[in-house]
Short mmCIF file of C-alpha atoms (C1' of nucleotides) in Angstrom, two decimals:
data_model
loop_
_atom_site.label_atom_id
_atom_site.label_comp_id
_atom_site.label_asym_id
_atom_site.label_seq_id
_atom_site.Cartn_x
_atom_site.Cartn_y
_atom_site.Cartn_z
CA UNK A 1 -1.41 14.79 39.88
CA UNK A 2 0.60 12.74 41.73
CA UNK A 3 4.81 12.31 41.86
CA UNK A 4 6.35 15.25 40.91
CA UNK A 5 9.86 15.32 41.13
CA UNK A 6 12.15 16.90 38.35
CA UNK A 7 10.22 17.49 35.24
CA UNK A 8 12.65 17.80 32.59
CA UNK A 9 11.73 20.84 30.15
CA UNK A 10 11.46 18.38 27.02
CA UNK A 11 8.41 17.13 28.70
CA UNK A 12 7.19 19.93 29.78
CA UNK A 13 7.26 21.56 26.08
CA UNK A 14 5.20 18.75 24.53
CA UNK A 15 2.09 19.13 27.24
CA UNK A 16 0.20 21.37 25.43
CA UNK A 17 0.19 19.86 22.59
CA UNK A 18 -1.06 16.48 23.97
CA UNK A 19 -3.24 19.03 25.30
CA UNK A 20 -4.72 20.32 21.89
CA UNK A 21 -4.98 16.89 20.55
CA UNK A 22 -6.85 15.63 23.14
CA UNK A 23 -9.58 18.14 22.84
CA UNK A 24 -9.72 17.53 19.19
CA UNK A 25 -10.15 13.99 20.07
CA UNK A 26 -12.82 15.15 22.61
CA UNK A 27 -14.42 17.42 19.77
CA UNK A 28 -14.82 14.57 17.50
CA UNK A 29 -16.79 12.31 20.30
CA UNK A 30 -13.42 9.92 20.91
CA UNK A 31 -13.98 8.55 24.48
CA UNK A 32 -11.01 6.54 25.00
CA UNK A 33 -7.64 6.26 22.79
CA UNK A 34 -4.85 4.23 23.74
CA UNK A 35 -1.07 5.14 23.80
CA UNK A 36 -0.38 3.07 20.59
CA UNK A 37 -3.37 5.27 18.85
CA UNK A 38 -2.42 8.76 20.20
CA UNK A 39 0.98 8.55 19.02
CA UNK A 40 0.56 7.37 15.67
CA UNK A 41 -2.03 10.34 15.20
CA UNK A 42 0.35 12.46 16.55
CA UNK A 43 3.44 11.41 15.19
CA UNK A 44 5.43 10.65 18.60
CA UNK A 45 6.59 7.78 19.71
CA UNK A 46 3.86 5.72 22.04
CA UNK A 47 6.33 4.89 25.00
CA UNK A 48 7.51 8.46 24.74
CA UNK A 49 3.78 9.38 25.49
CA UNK A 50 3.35 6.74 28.69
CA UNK A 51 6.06 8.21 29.71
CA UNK A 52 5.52 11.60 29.89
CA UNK A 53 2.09 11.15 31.65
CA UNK A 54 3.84 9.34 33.98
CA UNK A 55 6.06 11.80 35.73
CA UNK A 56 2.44 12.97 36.76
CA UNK A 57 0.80 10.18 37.90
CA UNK A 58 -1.10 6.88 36.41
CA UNK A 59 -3.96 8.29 34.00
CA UNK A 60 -4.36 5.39 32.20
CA UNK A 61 -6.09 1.56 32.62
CA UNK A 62 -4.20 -1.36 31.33
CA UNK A 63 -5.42 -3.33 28.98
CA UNK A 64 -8.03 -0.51 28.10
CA UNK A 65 -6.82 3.05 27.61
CA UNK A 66 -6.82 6.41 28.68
CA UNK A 67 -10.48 7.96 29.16
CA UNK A 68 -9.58 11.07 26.87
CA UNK A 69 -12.16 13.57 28.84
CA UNK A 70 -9.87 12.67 31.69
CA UNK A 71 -6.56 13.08 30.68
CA UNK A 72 -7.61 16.32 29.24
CA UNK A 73 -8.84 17.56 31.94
CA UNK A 74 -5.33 16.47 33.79
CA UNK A 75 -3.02 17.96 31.29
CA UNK A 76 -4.57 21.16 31.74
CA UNK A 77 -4.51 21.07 35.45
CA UNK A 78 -0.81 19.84 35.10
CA UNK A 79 -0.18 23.03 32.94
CA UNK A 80 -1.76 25.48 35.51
CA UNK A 81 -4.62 26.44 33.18
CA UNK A 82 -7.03 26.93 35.09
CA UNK A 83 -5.34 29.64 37.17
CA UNK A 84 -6.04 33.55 36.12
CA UNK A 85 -2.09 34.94 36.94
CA UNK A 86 -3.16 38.39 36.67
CA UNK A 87 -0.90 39.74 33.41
CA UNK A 88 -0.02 43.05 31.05
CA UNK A 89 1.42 43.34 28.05
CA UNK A 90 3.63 46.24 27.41
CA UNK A 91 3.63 47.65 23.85
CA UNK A 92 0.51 47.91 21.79
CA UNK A 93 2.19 47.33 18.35
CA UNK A 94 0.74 44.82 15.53
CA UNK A 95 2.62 42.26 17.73
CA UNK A 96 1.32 43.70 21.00
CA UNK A 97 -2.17 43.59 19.82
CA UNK A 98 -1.48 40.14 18.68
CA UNK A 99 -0.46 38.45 21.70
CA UNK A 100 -3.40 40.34 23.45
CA UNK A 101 -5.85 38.31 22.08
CA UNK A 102 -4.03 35.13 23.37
CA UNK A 103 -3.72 36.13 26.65
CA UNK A 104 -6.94 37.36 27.31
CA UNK A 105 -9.21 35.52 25.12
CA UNK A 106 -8.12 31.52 25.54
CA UNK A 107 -8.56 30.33 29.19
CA UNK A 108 -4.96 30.04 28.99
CA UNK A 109 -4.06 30.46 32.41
CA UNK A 110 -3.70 34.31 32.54
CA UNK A 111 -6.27 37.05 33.28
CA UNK A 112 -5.36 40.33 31.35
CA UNK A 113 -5.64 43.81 33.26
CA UNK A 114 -3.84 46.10 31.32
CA UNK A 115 -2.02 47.05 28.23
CA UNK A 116 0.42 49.85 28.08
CA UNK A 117 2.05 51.81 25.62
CA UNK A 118 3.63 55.60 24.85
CA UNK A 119 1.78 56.43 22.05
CA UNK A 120 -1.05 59.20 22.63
CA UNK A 121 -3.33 57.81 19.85
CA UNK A 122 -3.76 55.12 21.62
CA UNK A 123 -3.86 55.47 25.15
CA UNK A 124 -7.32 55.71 26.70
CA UNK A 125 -8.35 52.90 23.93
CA UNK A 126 -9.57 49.45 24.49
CA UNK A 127 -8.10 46.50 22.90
CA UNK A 128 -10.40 43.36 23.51
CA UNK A 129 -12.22 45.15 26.03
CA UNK A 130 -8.83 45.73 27.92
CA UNK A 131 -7.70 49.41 28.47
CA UNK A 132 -4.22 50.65 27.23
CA UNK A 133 -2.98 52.94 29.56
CA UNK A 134 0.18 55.25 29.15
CA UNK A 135 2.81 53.71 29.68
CA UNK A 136 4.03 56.23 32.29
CA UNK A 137 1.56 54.80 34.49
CA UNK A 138 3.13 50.97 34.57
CA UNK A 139 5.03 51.66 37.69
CA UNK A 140 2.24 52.78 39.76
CA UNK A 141 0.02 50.11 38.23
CA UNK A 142 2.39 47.41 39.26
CA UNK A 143 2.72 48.37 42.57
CA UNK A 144 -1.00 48.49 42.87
CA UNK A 145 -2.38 45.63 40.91
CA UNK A 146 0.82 43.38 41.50
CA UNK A 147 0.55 41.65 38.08
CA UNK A 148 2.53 37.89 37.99
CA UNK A 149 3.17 37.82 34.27
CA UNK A 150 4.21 40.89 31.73
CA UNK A 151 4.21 40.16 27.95
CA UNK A 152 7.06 42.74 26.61
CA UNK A 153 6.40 43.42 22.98
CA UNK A 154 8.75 46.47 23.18
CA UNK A 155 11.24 47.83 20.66
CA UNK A 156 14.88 46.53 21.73
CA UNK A 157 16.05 49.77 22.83
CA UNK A 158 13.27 49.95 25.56
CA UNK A 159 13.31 46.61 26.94
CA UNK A 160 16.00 46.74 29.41
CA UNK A 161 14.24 49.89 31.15
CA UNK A 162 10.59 48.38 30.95
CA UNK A 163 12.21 45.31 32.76
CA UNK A 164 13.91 46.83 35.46
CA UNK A 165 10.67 48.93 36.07
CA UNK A 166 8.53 45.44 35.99
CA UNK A 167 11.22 43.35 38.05
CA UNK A 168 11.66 45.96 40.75
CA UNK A 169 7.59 45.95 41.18
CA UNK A 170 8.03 42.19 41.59
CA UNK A 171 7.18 41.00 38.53
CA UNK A 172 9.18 37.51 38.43
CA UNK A 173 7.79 35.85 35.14
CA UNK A 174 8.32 37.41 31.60
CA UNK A 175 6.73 36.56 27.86
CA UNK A 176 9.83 38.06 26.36
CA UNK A 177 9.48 39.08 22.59
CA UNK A 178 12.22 41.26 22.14
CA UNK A 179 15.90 39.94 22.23
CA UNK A 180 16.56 41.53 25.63
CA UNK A 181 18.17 38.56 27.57
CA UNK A 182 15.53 38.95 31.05
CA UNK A 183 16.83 35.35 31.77
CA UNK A 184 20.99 36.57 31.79
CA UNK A 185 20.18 39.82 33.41
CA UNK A 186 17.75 38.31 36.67
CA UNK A 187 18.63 35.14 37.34
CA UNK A 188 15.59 34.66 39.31
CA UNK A 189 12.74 35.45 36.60
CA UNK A 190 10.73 32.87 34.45
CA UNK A 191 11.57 33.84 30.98
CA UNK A 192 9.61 32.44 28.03
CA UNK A 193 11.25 33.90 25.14
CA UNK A 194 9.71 33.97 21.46
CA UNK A 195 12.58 34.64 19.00
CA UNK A 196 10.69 35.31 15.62
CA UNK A 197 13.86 36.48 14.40
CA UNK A 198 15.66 33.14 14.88
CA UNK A 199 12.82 30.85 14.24
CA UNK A 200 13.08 32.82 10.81
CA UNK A 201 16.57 32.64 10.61
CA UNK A 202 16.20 28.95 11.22
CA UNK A 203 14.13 28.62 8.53
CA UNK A 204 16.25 30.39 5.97
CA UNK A 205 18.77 27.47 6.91
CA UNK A 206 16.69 24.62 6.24
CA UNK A 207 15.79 25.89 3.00
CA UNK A 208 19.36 26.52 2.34
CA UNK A 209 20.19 23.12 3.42
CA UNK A 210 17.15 21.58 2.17
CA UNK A 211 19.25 17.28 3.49
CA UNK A 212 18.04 18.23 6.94
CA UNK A 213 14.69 16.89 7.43
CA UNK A 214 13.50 16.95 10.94
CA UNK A 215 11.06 19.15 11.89
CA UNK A 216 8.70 19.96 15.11
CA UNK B 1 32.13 26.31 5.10
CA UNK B 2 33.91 23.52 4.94
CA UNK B 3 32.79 20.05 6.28
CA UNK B 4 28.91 19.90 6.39
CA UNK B 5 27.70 16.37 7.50
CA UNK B 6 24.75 16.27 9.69
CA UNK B 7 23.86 19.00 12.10
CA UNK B 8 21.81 18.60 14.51
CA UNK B 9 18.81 20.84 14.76
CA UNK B 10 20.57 21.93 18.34
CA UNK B 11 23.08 23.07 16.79
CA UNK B 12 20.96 24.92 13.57
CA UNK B 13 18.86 26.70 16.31
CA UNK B 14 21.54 28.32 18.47
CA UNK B 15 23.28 29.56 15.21
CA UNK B 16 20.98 33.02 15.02
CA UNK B 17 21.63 33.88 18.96
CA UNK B 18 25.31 33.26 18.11
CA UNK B 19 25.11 35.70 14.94
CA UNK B 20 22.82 37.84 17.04
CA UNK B 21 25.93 38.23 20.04
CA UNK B 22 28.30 38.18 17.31
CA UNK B 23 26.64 41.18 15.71
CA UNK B 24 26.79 43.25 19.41
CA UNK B 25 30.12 42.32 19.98
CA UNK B 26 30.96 44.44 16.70
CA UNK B 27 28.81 47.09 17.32
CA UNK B 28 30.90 47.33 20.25
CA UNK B 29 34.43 47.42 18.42
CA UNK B 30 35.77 43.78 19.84
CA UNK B 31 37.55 42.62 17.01
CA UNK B 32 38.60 39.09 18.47
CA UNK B 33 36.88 37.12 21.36
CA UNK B 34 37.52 33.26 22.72
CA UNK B 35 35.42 30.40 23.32
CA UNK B 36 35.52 31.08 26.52
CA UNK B 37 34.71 34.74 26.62
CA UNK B 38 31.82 34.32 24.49
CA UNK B 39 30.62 31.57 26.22
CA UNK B 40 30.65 33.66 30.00
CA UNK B 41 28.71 36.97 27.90
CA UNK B 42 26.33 34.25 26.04
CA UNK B 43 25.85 32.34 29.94
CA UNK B 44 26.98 28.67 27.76
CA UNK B 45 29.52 26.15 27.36
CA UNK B 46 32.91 27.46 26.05
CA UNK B 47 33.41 23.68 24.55
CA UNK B 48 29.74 23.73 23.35
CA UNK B 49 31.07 26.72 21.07
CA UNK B 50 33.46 25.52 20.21
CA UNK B 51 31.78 21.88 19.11
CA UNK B 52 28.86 23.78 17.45
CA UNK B 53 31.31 26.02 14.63
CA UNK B 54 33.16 23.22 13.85
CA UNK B 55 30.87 21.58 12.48
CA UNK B 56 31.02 23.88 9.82
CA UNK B 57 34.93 24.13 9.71
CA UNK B 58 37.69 25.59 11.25
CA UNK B 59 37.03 29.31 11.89
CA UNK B 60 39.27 30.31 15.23
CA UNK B 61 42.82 30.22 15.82
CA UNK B 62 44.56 28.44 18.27
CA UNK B 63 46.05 30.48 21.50
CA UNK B 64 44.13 33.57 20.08
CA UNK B 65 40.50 33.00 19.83
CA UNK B 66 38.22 33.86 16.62
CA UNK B 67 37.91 37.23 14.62
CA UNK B 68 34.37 38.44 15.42
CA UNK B 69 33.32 40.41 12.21
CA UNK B 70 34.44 37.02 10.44
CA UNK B 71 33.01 34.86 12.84
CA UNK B 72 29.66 37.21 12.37
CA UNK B 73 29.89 36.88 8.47
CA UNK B 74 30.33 33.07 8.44
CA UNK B 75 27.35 32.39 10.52
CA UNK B 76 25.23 34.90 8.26
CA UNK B 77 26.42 32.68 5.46
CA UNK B 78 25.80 29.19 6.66
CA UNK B 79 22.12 30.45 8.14
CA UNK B 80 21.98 31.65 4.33
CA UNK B 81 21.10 34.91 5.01
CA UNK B 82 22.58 36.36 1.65
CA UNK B 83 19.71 34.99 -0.24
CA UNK B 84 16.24 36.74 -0.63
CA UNK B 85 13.99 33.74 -1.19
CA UNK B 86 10.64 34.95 -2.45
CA UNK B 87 7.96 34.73 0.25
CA UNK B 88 4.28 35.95 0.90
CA UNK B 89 2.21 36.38 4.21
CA UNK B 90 -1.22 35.20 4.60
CA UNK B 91 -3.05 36.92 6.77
CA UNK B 92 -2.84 40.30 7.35
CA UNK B 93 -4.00 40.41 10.65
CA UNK B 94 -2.50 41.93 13.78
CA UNK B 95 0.22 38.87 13.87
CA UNK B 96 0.45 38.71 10.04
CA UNK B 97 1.11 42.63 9.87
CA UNK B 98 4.15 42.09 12.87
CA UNK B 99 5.57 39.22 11.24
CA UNK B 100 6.04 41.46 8.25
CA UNK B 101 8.56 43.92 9.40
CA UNK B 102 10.34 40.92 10.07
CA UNK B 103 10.30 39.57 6.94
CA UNK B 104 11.08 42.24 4.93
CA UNK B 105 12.72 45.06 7.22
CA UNK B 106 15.50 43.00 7.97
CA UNK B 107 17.91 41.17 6.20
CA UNK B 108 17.03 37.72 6.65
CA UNK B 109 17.01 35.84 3.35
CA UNK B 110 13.98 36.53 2.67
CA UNK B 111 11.72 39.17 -0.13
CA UNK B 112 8.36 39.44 0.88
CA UNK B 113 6.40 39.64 -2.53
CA UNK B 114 3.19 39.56 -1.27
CA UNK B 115 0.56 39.79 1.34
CA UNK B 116 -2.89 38.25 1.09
CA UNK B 117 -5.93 38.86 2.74
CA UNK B 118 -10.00 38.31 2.62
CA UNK B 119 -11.02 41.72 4.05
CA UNK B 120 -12.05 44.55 1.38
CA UNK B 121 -10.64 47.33 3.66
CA UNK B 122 -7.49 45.73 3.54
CA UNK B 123 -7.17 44.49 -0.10
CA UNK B 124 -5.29 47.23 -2.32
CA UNK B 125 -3.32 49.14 0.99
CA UNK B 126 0.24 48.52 1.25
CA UNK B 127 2.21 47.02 4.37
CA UNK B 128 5.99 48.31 4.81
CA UNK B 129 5.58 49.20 0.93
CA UNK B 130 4.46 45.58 0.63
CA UNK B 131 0.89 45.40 -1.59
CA UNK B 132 -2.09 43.22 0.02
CA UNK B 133 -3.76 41.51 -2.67
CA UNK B 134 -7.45 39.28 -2.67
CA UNK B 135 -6.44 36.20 -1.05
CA UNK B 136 -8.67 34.45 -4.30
CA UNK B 137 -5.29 35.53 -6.16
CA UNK B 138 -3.12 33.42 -4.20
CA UNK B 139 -3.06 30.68 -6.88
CA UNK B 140 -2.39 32.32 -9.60
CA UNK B 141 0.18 34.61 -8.17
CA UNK B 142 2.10 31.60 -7.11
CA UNK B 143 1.91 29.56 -10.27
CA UNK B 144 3.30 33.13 -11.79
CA UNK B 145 5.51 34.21 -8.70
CA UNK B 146 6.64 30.87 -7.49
CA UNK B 147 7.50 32.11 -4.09
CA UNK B 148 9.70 29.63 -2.00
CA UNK B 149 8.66 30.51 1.68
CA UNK B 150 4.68 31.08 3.13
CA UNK B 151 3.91 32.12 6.50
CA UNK B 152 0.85 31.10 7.85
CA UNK B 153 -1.34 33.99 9.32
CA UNK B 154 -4.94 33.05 9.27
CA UNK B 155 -7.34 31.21 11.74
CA UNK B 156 -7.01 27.63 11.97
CA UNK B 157 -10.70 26.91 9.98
CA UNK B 158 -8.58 28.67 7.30
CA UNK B 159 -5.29 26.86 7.15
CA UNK B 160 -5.75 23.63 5.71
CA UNK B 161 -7.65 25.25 2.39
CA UNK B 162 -4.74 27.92 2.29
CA UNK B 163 -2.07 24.93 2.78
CA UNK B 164 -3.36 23.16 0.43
CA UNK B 165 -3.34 26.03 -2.13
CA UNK B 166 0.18 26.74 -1.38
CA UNK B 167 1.40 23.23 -1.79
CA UNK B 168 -0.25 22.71 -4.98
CA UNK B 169 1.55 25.68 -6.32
CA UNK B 170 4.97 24.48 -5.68
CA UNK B 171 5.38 26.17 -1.95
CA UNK B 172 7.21 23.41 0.32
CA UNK B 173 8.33 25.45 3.02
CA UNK B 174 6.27 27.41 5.81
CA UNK B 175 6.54 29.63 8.71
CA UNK B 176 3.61 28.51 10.05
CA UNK B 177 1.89 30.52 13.28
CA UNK B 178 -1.15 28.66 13.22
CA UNK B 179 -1.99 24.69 15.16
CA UNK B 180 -2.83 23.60 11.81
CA UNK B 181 -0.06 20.34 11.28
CA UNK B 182 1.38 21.20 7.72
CA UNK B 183 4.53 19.20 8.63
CA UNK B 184 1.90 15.97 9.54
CA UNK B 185 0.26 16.53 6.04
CA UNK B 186 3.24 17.31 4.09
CA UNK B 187 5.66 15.10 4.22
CA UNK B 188 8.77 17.09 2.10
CA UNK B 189 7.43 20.31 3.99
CA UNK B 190 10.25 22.10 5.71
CA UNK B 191 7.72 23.75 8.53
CA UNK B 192 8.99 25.92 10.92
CA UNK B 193 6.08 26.53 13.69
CA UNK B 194 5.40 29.36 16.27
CA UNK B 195 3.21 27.84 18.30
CA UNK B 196 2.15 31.26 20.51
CA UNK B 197 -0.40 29.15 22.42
CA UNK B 198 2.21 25.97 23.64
CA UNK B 199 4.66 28.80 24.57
CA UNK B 200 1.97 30.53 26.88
CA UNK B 201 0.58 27.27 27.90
CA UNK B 202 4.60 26.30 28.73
CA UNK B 203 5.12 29.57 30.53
CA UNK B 204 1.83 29.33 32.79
CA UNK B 205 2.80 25.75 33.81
CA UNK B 206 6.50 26.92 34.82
CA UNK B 207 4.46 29.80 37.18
CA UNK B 208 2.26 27.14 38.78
CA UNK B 209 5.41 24.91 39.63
CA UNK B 210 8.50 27.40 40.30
CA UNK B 211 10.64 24.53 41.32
CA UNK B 212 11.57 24.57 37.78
CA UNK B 213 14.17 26.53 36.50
CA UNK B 214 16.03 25.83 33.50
CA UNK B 215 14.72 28.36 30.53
CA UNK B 216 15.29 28.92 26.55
"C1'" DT C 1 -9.75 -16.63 30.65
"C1'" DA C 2 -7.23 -14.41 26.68
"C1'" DG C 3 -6.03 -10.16 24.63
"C1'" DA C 4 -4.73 -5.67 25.13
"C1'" DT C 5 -2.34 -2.00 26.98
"C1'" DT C 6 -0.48 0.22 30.74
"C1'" DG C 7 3.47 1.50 33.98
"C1'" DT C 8 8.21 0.91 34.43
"C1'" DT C 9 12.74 -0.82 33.84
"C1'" DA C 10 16.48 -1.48 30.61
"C1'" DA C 11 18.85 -0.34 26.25
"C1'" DT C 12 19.91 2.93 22.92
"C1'" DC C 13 20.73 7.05 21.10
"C1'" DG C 14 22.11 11.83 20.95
"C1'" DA C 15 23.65 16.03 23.04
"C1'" DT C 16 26.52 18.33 26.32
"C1'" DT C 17 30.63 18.87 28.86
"C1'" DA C 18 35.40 17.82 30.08
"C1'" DA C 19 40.02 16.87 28.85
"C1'" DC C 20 44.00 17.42 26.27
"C1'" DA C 21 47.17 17.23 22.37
"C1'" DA C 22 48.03 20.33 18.51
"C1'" DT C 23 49.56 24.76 17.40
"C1'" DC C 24 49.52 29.65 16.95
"C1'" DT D 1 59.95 30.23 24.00
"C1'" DA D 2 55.85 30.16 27.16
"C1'" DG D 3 51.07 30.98 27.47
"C1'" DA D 4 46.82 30.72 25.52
"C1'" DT D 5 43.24 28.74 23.09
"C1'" DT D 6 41.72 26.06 19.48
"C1'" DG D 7 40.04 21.56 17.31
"C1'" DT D 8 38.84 17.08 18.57
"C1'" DT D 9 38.43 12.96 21.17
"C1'" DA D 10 36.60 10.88 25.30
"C1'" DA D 11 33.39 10.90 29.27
"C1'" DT D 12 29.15 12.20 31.04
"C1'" DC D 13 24.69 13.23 31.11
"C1'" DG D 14 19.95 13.26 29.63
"C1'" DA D 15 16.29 12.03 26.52
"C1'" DT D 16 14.15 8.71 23.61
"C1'" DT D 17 12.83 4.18 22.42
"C1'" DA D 18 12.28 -0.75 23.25
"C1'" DA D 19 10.95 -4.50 26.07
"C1'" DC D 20 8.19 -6.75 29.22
"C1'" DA D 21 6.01 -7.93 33.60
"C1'" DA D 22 1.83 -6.29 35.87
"C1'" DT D 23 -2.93 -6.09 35.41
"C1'" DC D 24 -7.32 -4.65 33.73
#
DNA sequence: TAGATTGTTAATCGATTAACAATC
DNA sequence: TAGATTGTTAATCGATTAACAATC
């Protein structure tokens, strides 16, 4: 891990998936792969993939390769994965419970503490061994545990006051799955948003327009 | 919907949060807005706006700015949400169950026919007045059915058998939450993926390097 | 050494933004 | 009419791809 200067998002987006191909690679006893290789298994263009590990540092050998262990092992460090931000996820809905298991079972980067939710049926229950506690509790919980990350799997109409609650405990970095805009309303918070909505939309008009072909 | 040439999939994928403002603005009884107006409540490019619906023809009018519950309908049209393409979920976990309500609560384009699932406590129970059927029916359901659309709701050891399935039935487009590459293995595919995972992943490495800022 | 493949610069391509004439 | 704002062309910016010298 060695430049650093401004990573452009477009790069950024395609790490993890280098990052799941090269543990299948790994998986299936691959010890070295070149750029030319990678990309046609992949799809991508092979410069496009020298350059992107690039920004990061020199991972490869000319002449040989990339040692696939290795550049694993980098991409994930690049990404942060090996951190444990301490997380919650507010709303314990199908989606909720969902997202849960991504959060707290992959070694993802995040460490969840707590799930949080309004509904008495559930409160006191454990989902993946994590507790769901009433939502009425998130402020002190905040303030106490100082979470980095909040998932917010809330209905629209309760968004807005579950992120003023979250941002004014400090929370600065959101996994946003309602269509509240977090990003428009603090300018300084890390907003990841998932859209299902529009990615379904999308959908709907590439089927309706079935000349477009490209795809991701 | 006049012109129609080739639009970019920048374009395609900022159509929803357009519709999506579009819709608010309504709800809020603004019957005419301009580029530029839109473009300071959506935090974009007035020109960028403006660019993006032509493409599709001429909807505003000069020195006044564009009718919003037309502006609203057109964008429904061209994303083709007046159509209710047959679809099924498979999967009926806690992300197939979410993705549902989305599928068939709102109106998106899409009829959800069908949910299938392995588990005998599921099979026979109805989601969102949806039936879940014996996943071993998915075959013959689609040779009688012929649903258009398929998302993609089960673990990855799963996918490729239930991709195949699908394809061989006629199924050629896919909302596809799992790291299984239909688009890779299906050429003619139209494959729309949410990849939860690279999003998290994405998110985690934006934490561990706040120098970044740009989002969406 | 010769062959292969990287790291990196240069060329191309596409997307975004700015500018402005057309026109309501 | 004058002012405003579109539709559209031109300029800029950024991302992708190609080329190739460095080097293992």
């Amino acid at each position: 891990m060695a430049k650093r200067e401004k990573i452009s998002m477009s790069v950024i987006r395609r790490l993890p998936r280098y990052y799941r191909f090269l543990g299948l690679l790994e998986s299936h006893g691959i010890v070295r792969i070149s750029s030319k290789d990678l990309a046609a298994r992949m799809g991508v263009n092979a410069s496009q993939i020298r350059q992107d590990f690039n920004c990061f540092g020199e991972f490869g050998q000319q002449g040989y390769g990339y040692m696939v262990s290795r550049l694993r092992e980098t991409t994930g460090e690049i990404l942060g994965l090996h951190n444990a931000y301490k997380a919650v996820v507010v709303g314990a809905g199908n989606l909720g419970r969902a997202i849960t298991s991504h959060i707290s079972f992959e070694r993802h980067g995040f460490f969840l503490a707590g799930i949080f939710d309004n509904s008495p049926q559930k409160i006191g229950t454990f989902i993946h061994d994590v507790p769901v506690f009433d939502v009425a509790e998130l402020e002190a919980f905040c303030k106490r545990e100082k979470p980095v990350m909040a998932a917010i799997c809330v209905p629209l109409s309760a968004a807005g006051r579950i992120a003023d609650t979250l941002y004014s405990c400090g929370v600065r970095s959101f996994w946003n799955f309602t269509h509240y805009d977090i990003a428009m309303e603090y300018s300084d918070a890390i907003v990841e948003n998932v859209h299902l909505n529009d990615s379904l939309m999308t959908l709907c008009y590439r089927i309706s327009n079935p000349e477009q072909k490209a795809s991701l």
